[in-house]
């Protein structure tokens, strides 16, 4: 099944939202390490330098 994962990234005093799609046999959780790592990789486009905070906002099944 496919899931849409919406996350929020906070870096350099700004907030950004991103979305990734993942395919899993089971519904992932908001604390799933693999999901957080994928969100971190995707959020790199928002971060100029320094650290960032990532929070998974929602996970919805799309197929």
PDB file of C-alpha atoms in Angstrom:
ATOM      1  CA  UNK A   1       0.000   0.000   0.000  1.00  0.00           C
ATOM      2  CA  UNK A   2       1.098   3.574  -0.618  1.00  0.00           C
ATOM      3  CA  UNK A   3       1.072   6.287   2.011  1.00  0.00           C
ATOM      4  CA  UNK A   4       1.433  10.041   1.832  1.00  0.00           C
ATOM      5  CA  UNK A   5       3.514  11.421   4.682  1.00  0.00           C
ATOM      6  CA  UNK A   6       3.260  15.140   5.452  1.00  0.00           C
ATOM      7  CA  UNK A   7       6.008  16.606   7.609  1.00  0.00           C
ATOM      8  CA  UNK A   8       7.101  19.956   8.957  1.00  0.00           C
ATOM      9  CA  UNK A   9      10.707  21.104   9.036  1.00  0.00           C
ATOM     10  CA  UNK A  10      11.940  23.942  11.255  1.00  0.00           C
ATOM     11  CA  UNK A  11      15.325  25.445  10.402  1.00  0.00           C
ATOM     12  CA  UNK A  12      16.976  28.845  10.695  1.00  0.00           C
ATOM     13  CA  UNK A  13      13.881  30.355  12.327  1.00  0.00           C
ATOM     14  CA  UNK A  14      11.580  29.297   9.459  1.00  0.00           C
ATOM     15  CA  UNK A  15       9.013  26.524   9.025  1.00  0.00           C
ATOM     16  CA  UNK A  16       8.535  24.483   5.872  1.00  0.00           C
ATOM     17  CA  UNK A  17       6.142  21.676   5.001  1.00  0.00           C
ATOM     18  CA  UNK A  18       6.981  18.767   2.766  1.00  0.00           C
ATOM     19  CA  UNK A  19       5.361  15.587   1.551  1.00  0.00           C
ATOM     20  CA  UNK A  20       6.799  12.202   0.648  1.00  0.00           C
ATOM     21  CA  UNK A  21       5.202   8.998  -0.596  1.00  0.00           C
ATOM     22  CA  UNK A  22       6.215   5.609   0.749  1.00  0.00           C
ATOM     23  CA  UNK A  23       5.146   2.078  -0.026  1.00  0.00           C
ATOM     24  CA  UNK A  24       4.702  -0.283   2.917  1.00  0.00           C
ATOM     25  CA  UNK A  25       2.956  -3.552   3.743  1.00  0.00           C
ATOM     26  CA  UNK A  26       1.716  -1.951   6.983  1.00  0.00           C
ATOM     27  CA  UNK A  27       0.781   1.574   8.049  1.00  0.00           C
ATOM     28  CA  UNK A  28       3.884   3.452   9.226  1.00  0.00           C
ATOM     29  CA  UNK A  29       3.820   5.446  12.447  1.00  0.00           C
ATOM     30  CA  UNK A  30       4.854   9.048  13.056  1.00  0.00           C
ATOM     31  CA  UNK A  31       7.854   7.778  15.057  1.00  0.00           C
ATOM     32  CA  UNK A  32       9.036   5.223  12.467  1.00  0.00           C
ATOM     33  CA  UNK A  33      12.795   5.765  12.146  1.00  0.00           C
ATOM     34  CA  UNK A  34      12.789   4.974   8.415  1.00  0.00           C
ATOM     35  CA  UNK A  35      10.001   7.515   7.753  1.00  0.00           C
ATOM     36  CA  UNK A  36      11.835  10.187   9.762  1.00  0.00           C
ATOM     37  CA  UNK A  37      15.039   9.476   7.838  1.00  0.00           C
ATOM     38  CA  UNK A  38      13.241   9.792   4.485  1.00  0.00           C
ATOM     39  CA  UNK A  39      11.698  13.087   5.634  1.00  0.00           C
ATOM     40  CA  UNK A  40      15.143  14.302   6.738  1.00  0.00           C
ATOM     41  CA  UNK A  41      16.607  13.481   3.326  1.00  0.00           C
ATOM     42  CA  UNK A  42      13.723  15.207   1.542  1.00  0.00           C
ATOM     43  CA  UNK A  43      13.925  18.280   3.789  1.00  0.00           C
ATOM     44  CA  UNK A  44      17.544  18.933   2.805  1.00  0.00           C
ATOM     45  CA  UNK A  45      16.195  21.154   0.000  1.00  0.00           C
ATOM     46  CA  UNK A  46      14.844  23.590   2.646  1.00  0.00           C
ATOM     47  CA  UNK A  47      17.924  23.784   4.860  1.00  0.00           C
ATOM     48  CA  UNK A  48      20.714  26.211   3.959  1.00  0.00           C
ATOM     49  CA  UNK A  49      23.002  25.264   6.852  1.00  0.00           C
ATOM     50  CA  UNK A  50      22.916  24.166  10.477  1.00  0.00           C
ATOM     51  CA  UNK A  51      20.481  21.872  12.222  1.00  0.00           C
ATOM     52  CA  UNK A  52      16.771  21.355  11.734  1.00  0.00           C
ATOM     53  CA  UNK A  53      13.793  19.810  13.497  1.00  0.00           C
ATOM     54  CA  UNK A  54      11.418  17.460  11.705  1.00  0.00           C
ATOM     55  CA  UNK A  55       7.928  16.457  12.805  1.00  0.00           C
ATOM     56  CA  UNK A  56       5.605  14.070  10.953  1.00  0.00           C
ATOM     57  CA  UNK A  57       2.192  15.751  10.828  1.00  0.00           C
ATOM     58  CA  UNK A  58       0.079  13.123   9.119  1.00  0.00           C
ATOM     59  CA  UNK A  59       0.165   9.782   7.349  1.00  0.00           C
ATOM     60  CA  UNK A  60      -2.637   8.955   4.915  1.00  0.00           C
ATOM     61  CA  UNK A  61      -3.208   5.876   2.798  1.00  0.00           C
ATOM     62  CA  UNK A  62      -3.412   6.738  -0.901  1.00  0.00           C
ATOM     63  CA  UNK A  63      -3.733   3.249  -2.450  1.00  0.00           C
TER      64      UNK A  63
END
